[in-house]
PDB file of C-alpha atoms in Angstrom:
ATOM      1  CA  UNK A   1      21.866  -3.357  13.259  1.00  0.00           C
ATOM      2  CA  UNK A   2      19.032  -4.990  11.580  1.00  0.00           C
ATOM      3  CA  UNK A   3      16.813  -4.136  14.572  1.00  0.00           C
ATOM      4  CA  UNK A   4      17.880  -0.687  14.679  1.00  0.00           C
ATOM      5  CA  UNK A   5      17.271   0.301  10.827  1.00  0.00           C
ATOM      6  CA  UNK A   6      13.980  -1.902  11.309  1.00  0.00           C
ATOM      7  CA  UNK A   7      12.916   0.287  13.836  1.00  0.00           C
ATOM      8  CA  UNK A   8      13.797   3.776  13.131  1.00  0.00           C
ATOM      9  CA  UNK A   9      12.362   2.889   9.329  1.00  0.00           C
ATOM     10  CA  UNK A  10       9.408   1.539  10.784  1.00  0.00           C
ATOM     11  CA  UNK A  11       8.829   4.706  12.788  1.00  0.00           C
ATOM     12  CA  UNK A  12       9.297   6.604   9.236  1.00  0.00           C
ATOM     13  CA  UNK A  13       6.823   4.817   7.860  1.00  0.00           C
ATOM     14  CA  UNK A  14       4.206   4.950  10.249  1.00  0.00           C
ATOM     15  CA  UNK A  15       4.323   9.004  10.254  1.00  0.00           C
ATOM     16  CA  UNK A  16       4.305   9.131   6.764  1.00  0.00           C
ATOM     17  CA  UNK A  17       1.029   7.053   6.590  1.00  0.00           C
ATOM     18  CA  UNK A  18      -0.806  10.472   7.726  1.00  0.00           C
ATOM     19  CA  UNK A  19       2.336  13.073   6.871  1.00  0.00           C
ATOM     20  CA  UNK A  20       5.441  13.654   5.257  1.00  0.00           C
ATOM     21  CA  UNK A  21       5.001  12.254   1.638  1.00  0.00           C
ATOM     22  CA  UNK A  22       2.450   9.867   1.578  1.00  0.00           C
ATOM     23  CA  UNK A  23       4.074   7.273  -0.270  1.00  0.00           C
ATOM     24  CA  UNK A  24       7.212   6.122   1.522  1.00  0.00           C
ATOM     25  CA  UNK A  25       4.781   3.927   3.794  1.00  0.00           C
ATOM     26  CA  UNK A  26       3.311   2.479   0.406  1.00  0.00           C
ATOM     27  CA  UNK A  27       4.233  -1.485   0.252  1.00  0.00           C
ATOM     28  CA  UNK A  28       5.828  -1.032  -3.643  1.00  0.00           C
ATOM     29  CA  UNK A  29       8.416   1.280  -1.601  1.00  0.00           C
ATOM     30  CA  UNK A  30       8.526   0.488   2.106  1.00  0.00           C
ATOM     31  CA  UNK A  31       9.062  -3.560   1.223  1.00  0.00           C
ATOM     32  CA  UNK A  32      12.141  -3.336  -0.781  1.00  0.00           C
ATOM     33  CA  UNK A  33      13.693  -0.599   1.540  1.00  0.00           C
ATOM     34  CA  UNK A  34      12.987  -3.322   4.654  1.00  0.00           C
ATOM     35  CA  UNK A  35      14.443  -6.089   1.930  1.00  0.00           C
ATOM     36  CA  UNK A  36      17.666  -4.427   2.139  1.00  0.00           C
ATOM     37  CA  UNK A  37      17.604  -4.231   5.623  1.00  0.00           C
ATOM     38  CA  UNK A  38      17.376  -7.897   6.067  1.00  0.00           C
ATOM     39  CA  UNK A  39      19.133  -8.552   3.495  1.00  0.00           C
ATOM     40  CA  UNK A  40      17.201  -9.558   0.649  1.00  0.00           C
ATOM     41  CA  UNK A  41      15.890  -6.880  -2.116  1.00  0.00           C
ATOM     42  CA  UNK A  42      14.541  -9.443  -4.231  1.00  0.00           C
ATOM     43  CA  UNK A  43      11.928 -10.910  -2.246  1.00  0.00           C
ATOM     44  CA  UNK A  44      11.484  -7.159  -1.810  1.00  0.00           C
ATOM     45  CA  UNK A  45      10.367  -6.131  -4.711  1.00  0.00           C
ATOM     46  CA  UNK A  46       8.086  -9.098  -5.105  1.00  0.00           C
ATOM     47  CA  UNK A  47       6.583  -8.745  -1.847  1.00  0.00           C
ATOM     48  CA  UNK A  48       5.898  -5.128  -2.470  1.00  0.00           C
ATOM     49  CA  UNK A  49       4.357  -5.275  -6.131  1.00  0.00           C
ATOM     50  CA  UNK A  50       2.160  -7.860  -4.624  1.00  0.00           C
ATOM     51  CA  UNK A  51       1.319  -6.351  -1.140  1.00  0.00           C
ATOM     52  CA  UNK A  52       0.680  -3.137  -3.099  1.00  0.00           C
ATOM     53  CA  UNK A  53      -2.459  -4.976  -5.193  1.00  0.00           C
ATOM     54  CA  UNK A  54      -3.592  -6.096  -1.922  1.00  0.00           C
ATOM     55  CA  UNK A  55      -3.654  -2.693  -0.172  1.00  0.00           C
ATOM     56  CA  UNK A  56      -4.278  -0.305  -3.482  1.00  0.00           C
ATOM     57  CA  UNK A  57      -7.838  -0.098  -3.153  1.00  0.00           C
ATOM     58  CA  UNK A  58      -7.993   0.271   0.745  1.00  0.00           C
ATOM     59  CA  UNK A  59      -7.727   4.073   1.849  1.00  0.00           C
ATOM     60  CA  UNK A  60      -8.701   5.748   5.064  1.00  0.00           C
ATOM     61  CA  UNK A  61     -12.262   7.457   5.221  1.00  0.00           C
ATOM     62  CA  UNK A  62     -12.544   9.770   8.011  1.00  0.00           C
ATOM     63  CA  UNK A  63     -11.779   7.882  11.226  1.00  0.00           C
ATOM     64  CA  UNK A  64     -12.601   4.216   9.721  1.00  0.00           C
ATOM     65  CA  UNK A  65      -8.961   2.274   8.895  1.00  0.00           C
ATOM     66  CA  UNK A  66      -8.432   0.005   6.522  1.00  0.00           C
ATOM     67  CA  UNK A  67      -6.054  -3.146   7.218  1.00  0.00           C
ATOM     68  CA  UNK A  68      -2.432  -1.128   8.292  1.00  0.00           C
ATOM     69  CA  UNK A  69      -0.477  -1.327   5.288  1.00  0.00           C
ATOM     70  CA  UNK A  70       3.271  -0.707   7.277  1.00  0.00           C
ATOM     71  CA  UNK A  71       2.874  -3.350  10.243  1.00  0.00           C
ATOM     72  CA  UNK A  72       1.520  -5.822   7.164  1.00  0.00           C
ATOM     73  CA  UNK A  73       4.916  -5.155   4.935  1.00  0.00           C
ATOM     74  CA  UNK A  74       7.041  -5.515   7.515  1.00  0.00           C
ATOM     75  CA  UNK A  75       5.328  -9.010   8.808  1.00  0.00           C
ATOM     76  CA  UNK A  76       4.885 -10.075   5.458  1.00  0.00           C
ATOM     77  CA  UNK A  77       8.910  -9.737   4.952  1.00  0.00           C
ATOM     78  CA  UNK A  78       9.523 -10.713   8.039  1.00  0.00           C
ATOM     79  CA  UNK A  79       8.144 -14.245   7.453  1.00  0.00           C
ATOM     80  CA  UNK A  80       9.369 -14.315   3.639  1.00  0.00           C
ATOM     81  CA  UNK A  81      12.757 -13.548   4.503  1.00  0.00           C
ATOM     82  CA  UNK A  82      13.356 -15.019   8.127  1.00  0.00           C
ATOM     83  CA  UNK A  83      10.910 -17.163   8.621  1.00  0.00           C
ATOM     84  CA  UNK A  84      11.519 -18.337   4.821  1.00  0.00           C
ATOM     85  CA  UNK A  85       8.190 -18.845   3.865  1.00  0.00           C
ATOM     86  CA  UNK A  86       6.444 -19.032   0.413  1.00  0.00           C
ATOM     87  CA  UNK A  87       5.264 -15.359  -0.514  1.00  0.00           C
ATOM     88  CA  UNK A  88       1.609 -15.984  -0.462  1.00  0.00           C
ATOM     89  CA  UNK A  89       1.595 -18.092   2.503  1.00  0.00           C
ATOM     90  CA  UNK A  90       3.687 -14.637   4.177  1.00  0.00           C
ATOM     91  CA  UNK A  91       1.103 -12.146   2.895  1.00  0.00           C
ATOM     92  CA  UNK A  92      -1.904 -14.658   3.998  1.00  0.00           C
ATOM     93  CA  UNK A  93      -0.183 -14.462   7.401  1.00  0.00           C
ATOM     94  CA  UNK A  94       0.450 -10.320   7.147  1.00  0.00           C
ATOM     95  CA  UNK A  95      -2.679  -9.798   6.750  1.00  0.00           C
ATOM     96  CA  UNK A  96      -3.840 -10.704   9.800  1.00  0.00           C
ATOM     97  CA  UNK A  97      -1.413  -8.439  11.310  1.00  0.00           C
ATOM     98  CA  UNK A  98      -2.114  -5.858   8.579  1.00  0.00           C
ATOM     99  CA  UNK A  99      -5.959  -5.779  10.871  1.00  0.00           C
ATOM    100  CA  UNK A 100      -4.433  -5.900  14.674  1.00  0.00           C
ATOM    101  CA  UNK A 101      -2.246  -3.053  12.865  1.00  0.00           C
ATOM    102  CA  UNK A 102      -5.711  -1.241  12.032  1.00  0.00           C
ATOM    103  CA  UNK A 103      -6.020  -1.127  15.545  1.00  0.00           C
ATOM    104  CA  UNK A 104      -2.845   0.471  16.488  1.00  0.00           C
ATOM    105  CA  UNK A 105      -3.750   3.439  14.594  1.00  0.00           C
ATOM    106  CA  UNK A 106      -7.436   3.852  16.168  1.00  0.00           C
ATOM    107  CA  UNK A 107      -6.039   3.841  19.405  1.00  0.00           C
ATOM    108  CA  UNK A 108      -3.625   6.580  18.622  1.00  0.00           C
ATOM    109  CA  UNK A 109      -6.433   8.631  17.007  1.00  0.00           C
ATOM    110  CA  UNK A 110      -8.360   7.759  20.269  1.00  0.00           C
ATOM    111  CA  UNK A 111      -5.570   9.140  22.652  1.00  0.00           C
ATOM    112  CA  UNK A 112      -4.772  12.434  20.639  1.00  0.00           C
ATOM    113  CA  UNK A 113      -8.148  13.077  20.451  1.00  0.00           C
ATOM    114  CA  UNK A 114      -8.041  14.318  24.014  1.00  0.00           C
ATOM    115  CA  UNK A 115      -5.217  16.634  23.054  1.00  0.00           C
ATOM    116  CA  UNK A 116      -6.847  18.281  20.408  1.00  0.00           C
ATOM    117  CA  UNK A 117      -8.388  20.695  22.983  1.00  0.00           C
ATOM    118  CA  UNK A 118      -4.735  22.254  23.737  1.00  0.00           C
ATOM    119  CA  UNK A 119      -4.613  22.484  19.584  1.00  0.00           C
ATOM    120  CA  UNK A 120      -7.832  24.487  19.755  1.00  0.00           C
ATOM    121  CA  UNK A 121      -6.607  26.742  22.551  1.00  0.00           C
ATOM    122  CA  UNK A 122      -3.041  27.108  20.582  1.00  0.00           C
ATOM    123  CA  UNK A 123      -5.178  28.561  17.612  1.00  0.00           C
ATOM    124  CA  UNK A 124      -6.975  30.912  19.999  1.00  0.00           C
ATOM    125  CA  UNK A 125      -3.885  32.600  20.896  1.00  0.00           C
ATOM    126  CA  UNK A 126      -2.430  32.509  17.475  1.00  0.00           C
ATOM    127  CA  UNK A 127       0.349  30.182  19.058  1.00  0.00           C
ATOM    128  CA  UNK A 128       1.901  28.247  15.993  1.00  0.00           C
ATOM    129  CA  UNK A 129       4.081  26.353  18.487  1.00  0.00           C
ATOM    130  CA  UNK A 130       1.607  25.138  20.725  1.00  0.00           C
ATOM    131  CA  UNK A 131      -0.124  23.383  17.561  1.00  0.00           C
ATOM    132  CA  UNK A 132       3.332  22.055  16.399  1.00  0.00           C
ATOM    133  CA  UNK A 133       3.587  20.274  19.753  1.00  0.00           C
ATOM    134  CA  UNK A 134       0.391  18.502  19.705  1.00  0.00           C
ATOM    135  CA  UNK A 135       1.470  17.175  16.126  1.00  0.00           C
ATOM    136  CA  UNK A 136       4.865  16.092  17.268  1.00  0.00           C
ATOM    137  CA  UNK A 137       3.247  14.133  20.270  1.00  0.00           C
ATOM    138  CA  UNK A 138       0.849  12.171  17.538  1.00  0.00           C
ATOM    139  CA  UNK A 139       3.440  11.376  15.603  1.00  0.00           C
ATOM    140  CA  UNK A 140       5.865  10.413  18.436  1.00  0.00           C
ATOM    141  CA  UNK A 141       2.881   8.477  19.883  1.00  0.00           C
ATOM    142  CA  UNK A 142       1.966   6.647  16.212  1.00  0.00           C
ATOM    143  CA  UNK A 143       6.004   6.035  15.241  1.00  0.00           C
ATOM    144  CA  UNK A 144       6.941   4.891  18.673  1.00  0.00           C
ATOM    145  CA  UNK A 145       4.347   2.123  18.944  1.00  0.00           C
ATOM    146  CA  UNK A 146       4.456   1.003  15.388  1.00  0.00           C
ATOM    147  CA  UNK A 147       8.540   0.364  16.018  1.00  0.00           C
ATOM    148  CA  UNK A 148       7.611  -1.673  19.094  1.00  0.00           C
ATOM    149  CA  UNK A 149       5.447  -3.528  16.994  1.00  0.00           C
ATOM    150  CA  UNK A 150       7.843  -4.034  14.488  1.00  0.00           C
ATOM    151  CA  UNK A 151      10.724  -5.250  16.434  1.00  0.00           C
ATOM    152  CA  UNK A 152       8.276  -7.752  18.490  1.00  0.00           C
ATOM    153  CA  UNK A 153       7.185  -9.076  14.734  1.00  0.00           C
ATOM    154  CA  UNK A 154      10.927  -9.532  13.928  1.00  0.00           C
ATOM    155  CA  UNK A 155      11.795 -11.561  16.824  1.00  0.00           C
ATOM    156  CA  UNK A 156       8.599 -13.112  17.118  1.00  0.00           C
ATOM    157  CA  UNK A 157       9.083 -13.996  13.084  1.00  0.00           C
ATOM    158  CA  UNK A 158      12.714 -15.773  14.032  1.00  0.00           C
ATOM    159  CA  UNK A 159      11.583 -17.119  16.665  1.00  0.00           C
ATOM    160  CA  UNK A 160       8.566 -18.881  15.259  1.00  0.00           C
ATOM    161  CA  UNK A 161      10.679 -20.275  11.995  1.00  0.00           C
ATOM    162  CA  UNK A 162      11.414 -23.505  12.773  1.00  0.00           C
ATOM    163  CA  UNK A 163       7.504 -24.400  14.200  1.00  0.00           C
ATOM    164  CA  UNK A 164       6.236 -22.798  11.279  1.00  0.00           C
ATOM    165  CA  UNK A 165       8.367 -24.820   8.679  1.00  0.00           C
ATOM    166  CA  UNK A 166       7.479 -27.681  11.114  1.00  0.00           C
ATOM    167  CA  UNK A 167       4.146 -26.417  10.593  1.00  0.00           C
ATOM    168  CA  UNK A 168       4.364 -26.415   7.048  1.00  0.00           C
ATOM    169  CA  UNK A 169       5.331 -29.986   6.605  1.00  0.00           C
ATOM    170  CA  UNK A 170       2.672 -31.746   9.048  1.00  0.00           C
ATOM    171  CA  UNK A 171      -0.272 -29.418   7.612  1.00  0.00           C
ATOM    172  CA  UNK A 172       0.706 -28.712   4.370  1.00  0.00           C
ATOM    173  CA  UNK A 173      -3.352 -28.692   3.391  1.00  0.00           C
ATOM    174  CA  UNK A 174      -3.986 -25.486   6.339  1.00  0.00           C
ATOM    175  CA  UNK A 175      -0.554 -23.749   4.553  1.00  0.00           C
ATOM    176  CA  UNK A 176      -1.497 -24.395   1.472  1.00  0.00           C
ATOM    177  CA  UNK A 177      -5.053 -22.408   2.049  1.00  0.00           C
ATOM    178  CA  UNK A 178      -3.264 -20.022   3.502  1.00  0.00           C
ATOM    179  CA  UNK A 179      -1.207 -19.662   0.143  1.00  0.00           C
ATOM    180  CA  UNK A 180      -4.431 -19.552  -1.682  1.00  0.00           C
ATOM    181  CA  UNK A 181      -5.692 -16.595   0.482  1.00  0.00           C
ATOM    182  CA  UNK A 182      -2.493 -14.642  -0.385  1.00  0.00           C
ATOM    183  CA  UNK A 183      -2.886 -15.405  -3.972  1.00  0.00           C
ATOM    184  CA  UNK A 184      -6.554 -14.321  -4.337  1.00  0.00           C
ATOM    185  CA  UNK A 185      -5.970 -10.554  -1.671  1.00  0.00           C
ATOM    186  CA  UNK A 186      -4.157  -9.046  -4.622  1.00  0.00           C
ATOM    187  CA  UNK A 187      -7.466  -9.492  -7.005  1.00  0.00           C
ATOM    188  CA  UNK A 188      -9.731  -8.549  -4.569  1.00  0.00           C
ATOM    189  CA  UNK A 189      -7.634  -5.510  -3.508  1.00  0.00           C
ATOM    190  CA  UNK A 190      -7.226  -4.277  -7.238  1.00  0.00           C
ATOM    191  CA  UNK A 191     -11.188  -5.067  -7.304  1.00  0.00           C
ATOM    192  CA  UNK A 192     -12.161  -2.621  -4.504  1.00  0.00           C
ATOM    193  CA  UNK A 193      -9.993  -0.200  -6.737  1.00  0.00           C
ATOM    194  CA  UNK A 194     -12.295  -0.561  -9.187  1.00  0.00           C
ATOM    195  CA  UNK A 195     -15.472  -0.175  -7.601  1.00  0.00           C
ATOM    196  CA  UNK A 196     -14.251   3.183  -7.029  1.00  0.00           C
ATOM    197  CA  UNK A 197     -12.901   4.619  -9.603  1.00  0.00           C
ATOM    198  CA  UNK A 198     -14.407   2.432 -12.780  1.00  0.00           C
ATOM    199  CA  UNK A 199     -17.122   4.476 -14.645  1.00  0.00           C
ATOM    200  CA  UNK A 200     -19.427   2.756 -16.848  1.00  0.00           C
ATOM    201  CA  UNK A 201     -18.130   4.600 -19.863  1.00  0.00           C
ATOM    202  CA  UNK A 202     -14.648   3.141 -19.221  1.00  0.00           C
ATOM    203  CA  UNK A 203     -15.453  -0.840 -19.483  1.00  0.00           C
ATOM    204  CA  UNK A 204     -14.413  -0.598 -23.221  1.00  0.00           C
ATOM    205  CA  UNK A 205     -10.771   0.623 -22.141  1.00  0.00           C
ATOM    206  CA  UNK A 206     -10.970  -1.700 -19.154  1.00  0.00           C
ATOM    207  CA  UNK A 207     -11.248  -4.909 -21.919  1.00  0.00           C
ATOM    208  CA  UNK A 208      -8.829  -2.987 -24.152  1.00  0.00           C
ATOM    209  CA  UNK A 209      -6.753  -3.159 -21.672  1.00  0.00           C
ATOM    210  CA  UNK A 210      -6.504  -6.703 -21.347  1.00  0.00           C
ATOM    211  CA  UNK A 211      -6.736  -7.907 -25.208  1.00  0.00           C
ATOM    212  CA  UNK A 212      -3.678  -5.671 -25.332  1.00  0.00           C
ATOM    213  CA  UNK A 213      -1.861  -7.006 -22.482  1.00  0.00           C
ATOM    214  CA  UNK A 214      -2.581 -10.561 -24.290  1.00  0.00           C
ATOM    215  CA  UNK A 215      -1.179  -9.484 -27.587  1.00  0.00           C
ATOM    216  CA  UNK A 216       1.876  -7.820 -26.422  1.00  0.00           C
ATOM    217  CA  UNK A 217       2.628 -10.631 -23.560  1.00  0.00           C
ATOM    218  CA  UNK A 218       2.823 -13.257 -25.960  1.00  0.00           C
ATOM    219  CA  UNK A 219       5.020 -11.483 -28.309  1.00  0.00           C
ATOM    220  CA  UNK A 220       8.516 -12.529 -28.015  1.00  0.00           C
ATOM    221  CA  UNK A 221       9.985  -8.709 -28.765  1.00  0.00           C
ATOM    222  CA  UNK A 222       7.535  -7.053 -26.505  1.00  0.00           C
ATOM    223  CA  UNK A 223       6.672  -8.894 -23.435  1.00  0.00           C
ATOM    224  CA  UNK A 224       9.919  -7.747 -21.665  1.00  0.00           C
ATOM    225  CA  UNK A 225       7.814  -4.295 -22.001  1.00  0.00           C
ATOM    226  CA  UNK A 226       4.266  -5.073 -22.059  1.00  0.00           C
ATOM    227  CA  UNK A 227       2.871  -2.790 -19.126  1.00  0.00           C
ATOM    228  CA  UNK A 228       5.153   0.038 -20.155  1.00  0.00           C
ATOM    229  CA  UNK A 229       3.419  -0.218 -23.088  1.00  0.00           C
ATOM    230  CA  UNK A 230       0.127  -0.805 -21.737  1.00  0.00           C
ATOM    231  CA  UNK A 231       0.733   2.671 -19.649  1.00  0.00           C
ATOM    232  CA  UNK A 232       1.824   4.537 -22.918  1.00  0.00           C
ATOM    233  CA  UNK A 233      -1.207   3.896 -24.589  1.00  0.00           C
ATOM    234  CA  UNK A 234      -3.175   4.478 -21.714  1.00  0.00           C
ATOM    235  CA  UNK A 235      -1.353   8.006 -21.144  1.00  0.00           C
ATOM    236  CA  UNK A 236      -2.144   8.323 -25.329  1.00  0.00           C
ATOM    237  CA  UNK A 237      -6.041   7.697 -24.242  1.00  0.00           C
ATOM    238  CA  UNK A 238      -6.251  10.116 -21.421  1.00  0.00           C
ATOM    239  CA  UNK A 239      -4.149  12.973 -23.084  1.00  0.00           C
ATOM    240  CA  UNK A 240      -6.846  12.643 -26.259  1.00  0.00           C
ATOM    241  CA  UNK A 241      -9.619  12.543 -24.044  1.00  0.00           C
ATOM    242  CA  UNK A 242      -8.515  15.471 -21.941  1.00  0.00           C
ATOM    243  CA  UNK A 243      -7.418  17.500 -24.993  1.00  0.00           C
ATOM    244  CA  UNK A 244     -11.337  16.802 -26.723  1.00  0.00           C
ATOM    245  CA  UNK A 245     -13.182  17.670 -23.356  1.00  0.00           C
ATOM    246  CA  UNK A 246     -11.268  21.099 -23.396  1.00  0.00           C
ATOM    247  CA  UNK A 247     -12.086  21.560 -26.799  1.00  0.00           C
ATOM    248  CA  UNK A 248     -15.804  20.946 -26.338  1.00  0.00           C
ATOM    249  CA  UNK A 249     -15.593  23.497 -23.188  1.00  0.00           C
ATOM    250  CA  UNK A 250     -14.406  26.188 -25.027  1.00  0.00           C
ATOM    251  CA  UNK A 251     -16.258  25.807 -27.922  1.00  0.00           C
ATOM    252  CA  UNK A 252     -19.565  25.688 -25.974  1.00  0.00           C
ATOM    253  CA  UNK A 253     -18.469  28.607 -24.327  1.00  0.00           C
ATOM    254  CA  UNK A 254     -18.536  30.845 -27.632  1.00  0.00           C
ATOM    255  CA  UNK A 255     -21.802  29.279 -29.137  1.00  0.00           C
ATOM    256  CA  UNK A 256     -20.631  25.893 -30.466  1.00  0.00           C
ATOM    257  CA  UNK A 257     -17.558  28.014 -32.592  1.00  0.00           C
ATOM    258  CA  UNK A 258     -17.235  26.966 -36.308  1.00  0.00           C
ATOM    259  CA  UNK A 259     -13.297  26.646 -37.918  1.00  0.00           C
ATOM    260  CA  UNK A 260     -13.849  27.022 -41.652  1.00  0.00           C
ATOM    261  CA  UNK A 261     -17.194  25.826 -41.854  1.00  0.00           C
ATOM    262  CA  UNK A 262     -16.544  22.795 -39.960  1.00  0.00           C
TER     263      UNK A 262
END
């Protein structure tokens, strides 16, 4: 049964990388969901928040991949949960499957790009179903082989248990790097989502940010609740900021527009 829900959520996952909604695939999501499925939510959620650092800043640009986030959730629970491996030392591992995974969905790309021709000639004839059919065959193609890969990683993940615990104990120092690796993807993932997105106007938030997370974390009544905080006053920030911006629009529009001589 395991096998079967792996499989057919696996195949879910992989479509929704590129359709569907988007955000099932998404580690946060996609790990607990597999957690349940083998039976342990907890780990889960952990694996997930962290997996989704790790993968936050990496996004498809035209054909280039980044490191698959599915086939690296699923290994990366696989060898938490089965193989019973610390959490870092699992995501180290995933990672390296999170790349061959990468590959998976080039090669896909690569074989549907032959079919695209029948698309074309679909939308010459105004034929809606000949255009559905080439999309069904990429996602058949994508969901099928992603499944395969998934259950080989589960019984390749049970199967590999004991050596790696074996493993584990005779070179704790390679493990332990490993562990290390795992622990320092999540910064460097959150850091490539910065390079994006950070503006040089927005440092001063950025450190807010932080000297707020300090203050309320170390406060007995509110470091049950310090992000949700942390994300209200952010909200608070961009609502004032959005609300001014409009305000300066529309007043430049009318020739700088005076309220009572203000």
């Amino acid at each position: 049964m395991q096998v079967l829900l792996l499989a057919i959520f696996t195949f879910i996952f992989a479509i929704d990388q590129f359709s569907l909604t988007e955000l099932l695939y998404r580690p946060i999501i996609a790990c607990p969901i597999i957690g349940a499925i083998l039976g342990d939510v907890q780990t889960g959620l952990v694996v997930g928040g962290t997996y989704e650092l790790m993968m936050i800043g990496n996004m498809p640009v035209g054909g280039a991949q980044p490191p698959n986030a599915v086939l690296g959730s699923i290994v990366a629970m696989i060898f938490a949960v089965k193989a019973q491996l610390d959490i870092d030392q699992a995501l180290g591992i995933a990672v390296i499957f999170a790349v061959f995974g990468q590959y998976a969905v080039v090669l896909t790309f690569t074989v549907m790009s032959g079919l695209m021709a029948k698309a074309d000639k679909a939308a010459e004839k105004a034929d809606p179903k000949g255009i559905t059919n080439v999309t069904l065959i990429s996602m058949s193609i994508l969901g099928l082989l992603f499944a395969i890969l998934a259950v080989i990683a589960y019984f390749g993940g049970q199967a590999a248990a004991d050596s790696l615990r074996a493993f584990s104990d005779n070179y704790s120092w390679a493990m332990a790097g490993l562990g290390v690796a795992g622990k320092m993807m999540r910064y460097v993932g959150f850091a490539v989502l910065l390079k994006i997105m950070l503006a040089d106007d927005m440092w001063g938030i950025y450190f807010a940010g932080f000297a707020f997370a300090a203050i309320f974390g170390n406060l007995e009544a509110t470091a049950g609740a310090t992000l949700v905080l942390i994300a209200f006053l952010g909200f608070a920030i961009a609502l004032f900021d959005y609300n001014m911006a409009v305000k300066i629009k529309e007043n430049a529009g009318n020739g700088g527009g005076c309220d009572d001589g203000i």
